Short mmCIF file of C-alpha atoms in Angstrom, two decimals:
data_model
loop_
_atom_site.label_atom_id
_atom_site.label_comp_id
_atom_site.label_asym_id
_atom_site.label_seq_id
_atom_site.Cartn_x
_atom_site.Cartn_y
_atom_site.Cartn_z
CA UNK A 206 14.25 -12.34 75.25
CA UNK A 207 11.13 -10.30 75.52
CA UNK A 208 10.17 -6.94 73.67
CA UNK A 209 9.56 -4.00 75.76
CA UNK A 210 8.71 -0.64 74.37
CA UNK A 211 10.25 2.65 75.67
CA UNK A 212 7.58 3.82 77.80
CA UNK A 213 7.02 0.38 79.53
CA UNK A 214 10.90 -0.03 80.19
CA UNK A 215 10.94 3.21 81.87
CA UNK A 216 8.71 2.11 84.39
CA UNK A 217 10.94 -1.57 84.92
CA UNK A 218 9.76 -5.01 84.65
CA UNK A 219 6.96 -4.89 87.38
CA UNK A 220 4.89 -2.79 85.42
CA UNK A 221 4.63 -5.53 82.81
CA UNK A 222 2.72 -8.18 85.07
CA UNK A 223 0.12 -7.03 87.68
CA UNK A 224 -1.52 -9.30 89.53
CA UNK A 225 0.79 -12.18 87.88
CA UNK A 226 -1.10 -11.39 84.65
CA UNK A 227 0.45 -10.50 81.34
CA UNK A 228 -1.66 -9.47 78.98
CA UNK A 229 -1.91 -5.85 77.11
CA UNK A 230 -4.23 -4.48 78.70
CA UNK A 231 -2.20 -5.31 82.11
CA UNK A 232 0.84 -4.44 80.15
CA UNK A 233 -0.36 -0.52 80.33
CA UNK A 234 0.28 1.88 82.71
CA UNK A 235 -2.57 2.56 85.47
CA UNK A 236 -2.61 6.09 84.55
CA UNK A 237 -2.86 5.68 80.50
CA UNK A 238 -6.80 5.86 78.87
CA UNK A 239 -7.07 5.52 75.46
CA UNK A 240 -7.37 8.03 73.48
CA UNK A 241 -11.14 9.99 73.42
CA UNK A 242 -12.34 8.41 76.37
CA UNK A 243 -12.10 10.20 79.65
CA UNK A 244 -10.46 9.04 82.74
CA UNK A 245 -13.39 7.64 84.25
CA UNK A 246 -14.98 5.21 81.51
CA UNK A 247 -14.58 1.70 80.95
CA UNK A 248 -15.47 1.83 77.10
CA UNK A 249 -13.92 3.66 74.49
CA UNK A 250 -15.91 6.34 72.25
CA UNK A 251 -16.71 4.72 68.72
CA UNK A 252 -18.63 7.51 67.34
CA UNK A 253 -17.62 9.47 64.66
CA UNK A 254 -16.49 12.90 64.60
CA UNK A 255 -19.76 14.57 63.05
CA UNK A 256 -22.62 12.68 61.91
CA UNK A 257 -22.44 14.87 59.27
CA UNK A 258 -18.75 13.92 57.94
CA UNK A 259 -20.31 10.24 58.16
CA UNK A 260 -22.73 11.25 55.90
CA UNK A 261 -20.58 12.55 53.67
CA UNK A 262 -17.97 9.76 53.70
CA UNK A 263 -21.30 6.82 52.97
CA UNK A 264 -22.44 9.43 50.29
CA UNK A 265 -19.18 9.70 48.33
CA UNK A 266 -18.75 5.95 48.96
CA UNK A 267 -22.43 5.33 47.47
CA UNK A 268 -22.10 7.89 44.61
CA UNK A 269 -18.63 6.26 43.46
CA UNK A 270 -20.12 2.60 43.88
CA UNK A 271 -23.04 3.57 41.88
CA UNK A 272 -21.30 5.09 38.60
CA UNK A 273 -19.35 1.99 38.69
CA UNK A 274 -22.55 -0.37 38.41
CA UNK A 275 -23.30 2.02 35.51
CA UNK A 276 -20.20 1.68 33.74
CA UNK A 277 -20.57 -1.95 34.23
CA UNK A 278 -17.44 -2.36 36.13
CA UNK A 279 -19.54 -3.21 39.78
CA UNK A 280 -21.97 -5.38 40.50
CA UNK A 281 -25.35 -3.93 41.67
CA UNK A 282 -25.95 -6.47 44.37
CA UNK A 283 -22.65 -4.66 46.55
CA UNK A 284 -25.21 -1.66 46.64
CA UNK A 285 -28.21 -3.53 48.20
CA UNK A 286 -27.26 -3.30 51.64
CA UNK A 287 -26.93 0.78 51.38
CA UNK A 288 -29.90 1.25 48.96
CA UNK A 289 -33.78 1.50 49.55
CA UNK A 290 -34.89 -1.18 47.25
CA UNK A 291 -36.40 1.19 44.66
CA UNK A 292 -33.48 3.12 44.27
CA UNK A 293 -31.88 -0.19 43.63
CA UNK A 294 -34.56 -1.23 40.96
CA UNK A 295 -34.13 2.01 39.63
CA UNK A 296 -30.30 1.78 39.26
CA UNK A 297 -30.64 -2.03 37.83
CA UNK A 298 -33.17 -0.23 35.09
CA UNK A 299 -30.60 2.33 34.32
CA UNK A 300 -27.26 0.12 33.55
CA UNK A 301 -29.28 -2.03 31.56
CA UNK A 302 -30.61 0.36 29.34
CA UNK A 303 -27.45 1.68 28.74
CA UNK A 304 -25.87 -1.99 28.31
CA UNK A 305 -28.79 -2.42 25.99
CA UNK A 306 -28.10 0.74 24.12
CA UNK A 307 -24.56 0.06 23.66
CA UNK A 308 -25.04 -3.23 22.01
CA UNK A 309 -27.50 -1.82 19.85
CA UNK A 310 -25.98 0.97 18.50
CA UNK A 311 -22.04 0.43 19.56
CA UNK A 312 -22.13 4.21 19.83
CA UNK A 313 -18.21 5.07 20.65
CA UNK A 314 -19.13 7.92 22.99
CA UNK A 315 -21.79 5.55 24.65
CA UNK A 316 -19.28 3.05 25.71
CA UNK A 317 -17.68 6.28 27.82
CA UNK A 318 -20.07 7.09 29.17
CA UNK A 319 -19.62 6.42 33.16
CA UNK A 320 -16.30 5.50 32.71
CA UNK A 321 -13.70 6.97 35.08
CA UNK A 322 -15.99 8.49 36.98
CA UNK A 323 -14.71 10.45 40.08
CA UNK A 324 -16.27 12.23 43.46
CA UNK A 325 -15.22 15.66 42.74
CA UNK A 326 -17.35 17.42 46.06
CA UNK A 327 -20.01 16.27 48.26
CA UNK A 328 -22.23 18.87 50.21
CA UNK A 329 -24.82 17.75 52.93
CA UNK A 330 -27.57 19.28 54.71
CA UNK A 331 -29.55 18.10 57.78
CA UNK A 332 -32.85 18.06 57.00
CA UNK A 333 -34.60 16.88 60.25
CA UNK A 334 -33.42 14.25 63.05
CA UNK A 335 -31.75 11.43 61.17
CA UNK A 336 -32.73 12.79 57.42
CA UNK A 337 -30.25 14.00 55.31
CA UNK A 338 -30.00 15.16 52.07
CA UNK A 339 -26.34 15.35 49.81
CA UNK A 340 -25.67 16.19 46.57
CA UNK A 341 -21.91 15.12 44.67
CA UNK A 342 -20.34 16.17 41.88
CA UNK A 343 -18.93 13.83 39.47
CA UNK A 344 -16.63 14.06 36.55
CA UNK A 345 -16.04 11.32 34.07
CA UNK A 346 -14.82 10.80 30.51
CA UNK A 347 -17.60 12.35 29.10
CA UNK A 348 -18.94 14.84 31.51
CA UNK A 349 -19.76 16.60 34.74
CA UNK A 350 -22.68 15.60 36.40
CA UNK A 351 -24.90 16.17 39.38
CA UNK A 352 -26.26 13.39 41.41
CA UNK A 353 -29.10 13.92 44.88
CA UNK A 354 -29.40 11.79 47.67
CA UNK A 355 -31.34 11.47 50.80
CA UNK A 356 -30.26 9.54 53.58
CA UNK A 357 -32.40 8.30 56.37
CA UNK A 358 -31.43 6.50 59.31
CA UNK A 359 -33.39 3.49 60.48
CA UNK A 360 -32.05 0.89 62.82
CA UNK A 361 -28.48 2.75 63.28
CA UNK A 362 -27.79 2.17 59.70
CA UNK A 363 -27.92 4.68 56.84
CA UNK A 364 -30.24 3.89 54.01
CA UNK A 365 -30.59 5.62 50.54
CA UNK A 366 -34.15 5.83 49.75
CA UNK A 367 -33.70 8.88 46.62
CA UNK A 368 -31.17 8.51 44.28
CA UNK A 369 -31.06 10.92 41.17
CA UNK A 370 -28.32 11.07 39.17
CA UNK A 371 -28.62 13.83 36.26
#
């Protein structure tokens, strides 16, 4: 017994093979395209809907990521594909200062610092062709902070070559 849905058993059991094949894509009506592609294209669109909202999604993504490595709960090698490498450097120097601060003093309010953390907003501006610059709000057990970034695209991948986190 073979599974048909509704719209294909409207159209009766020829519509399922054509050409004695029966695979999906000849298991779709002629007149169906996928949806954002127009009528007469062969590929479907995989861009997304704004540059900008992808800049925004890889920001909040990066921003979240990176309070984790400073809480300790992430490790800072998941962050090297996104990250210029100086940023990266910069972010290793950071966590282990405050590791090495924490052991040293086993400050109570130092070992909260960074944890929790959450996105709260994330605001980006083009600044020319492929350049981009964000900034995010973040909230954690301690306090509100502000973090800058600027995004450049190289290759068709976005890189992180400022990071500031305040």
């Amino acid at each position: 017994m073979t599974a048909v849905t509704p719209a294909l058993a409207a159209q009766g059991p020829a519509a399922n093979t054509r050409q004695g094949g029966s695979s999906i894509e000849n298991a779709r009506p002629a007149s169906a395209t996928p949806l954002g592609q127009s009528p007469g294209t062969n590929t479907p669109s995989l861009r997304p809907v704004s540059e900008a909202a992808e800049v925004r999604a890889i920001t909040r993504g990066t921003v979240q990521a990176s309070m984790e490595v400073l809480a300790g709960i992430r490790p800072l090698h998941q962050l090297a594909r996104r990250l210029d490498p100086r940023c990266l450097a910069s972010l290793q120097h950071r966590a282990a200062l405050i590791r090495r601060e924490l052991t040293r003093t086993g400050n109570p309010a130092l070992a909260r610092l960074h944890r929790n953390s959450t996105v709260r907003s994330v605001r980006v501006c083009e600044v020319a062709d492929g350049i981009y610059e964000a900034t995010a709000v973040v909230v954690d057990d301690v306090r509100a902070r502000a973090v800058a970034v600027r995004l450049e695209r190289s290759k068709q991948v976005w890189r992180i070559v400022e990071l500031v986190i305040g």
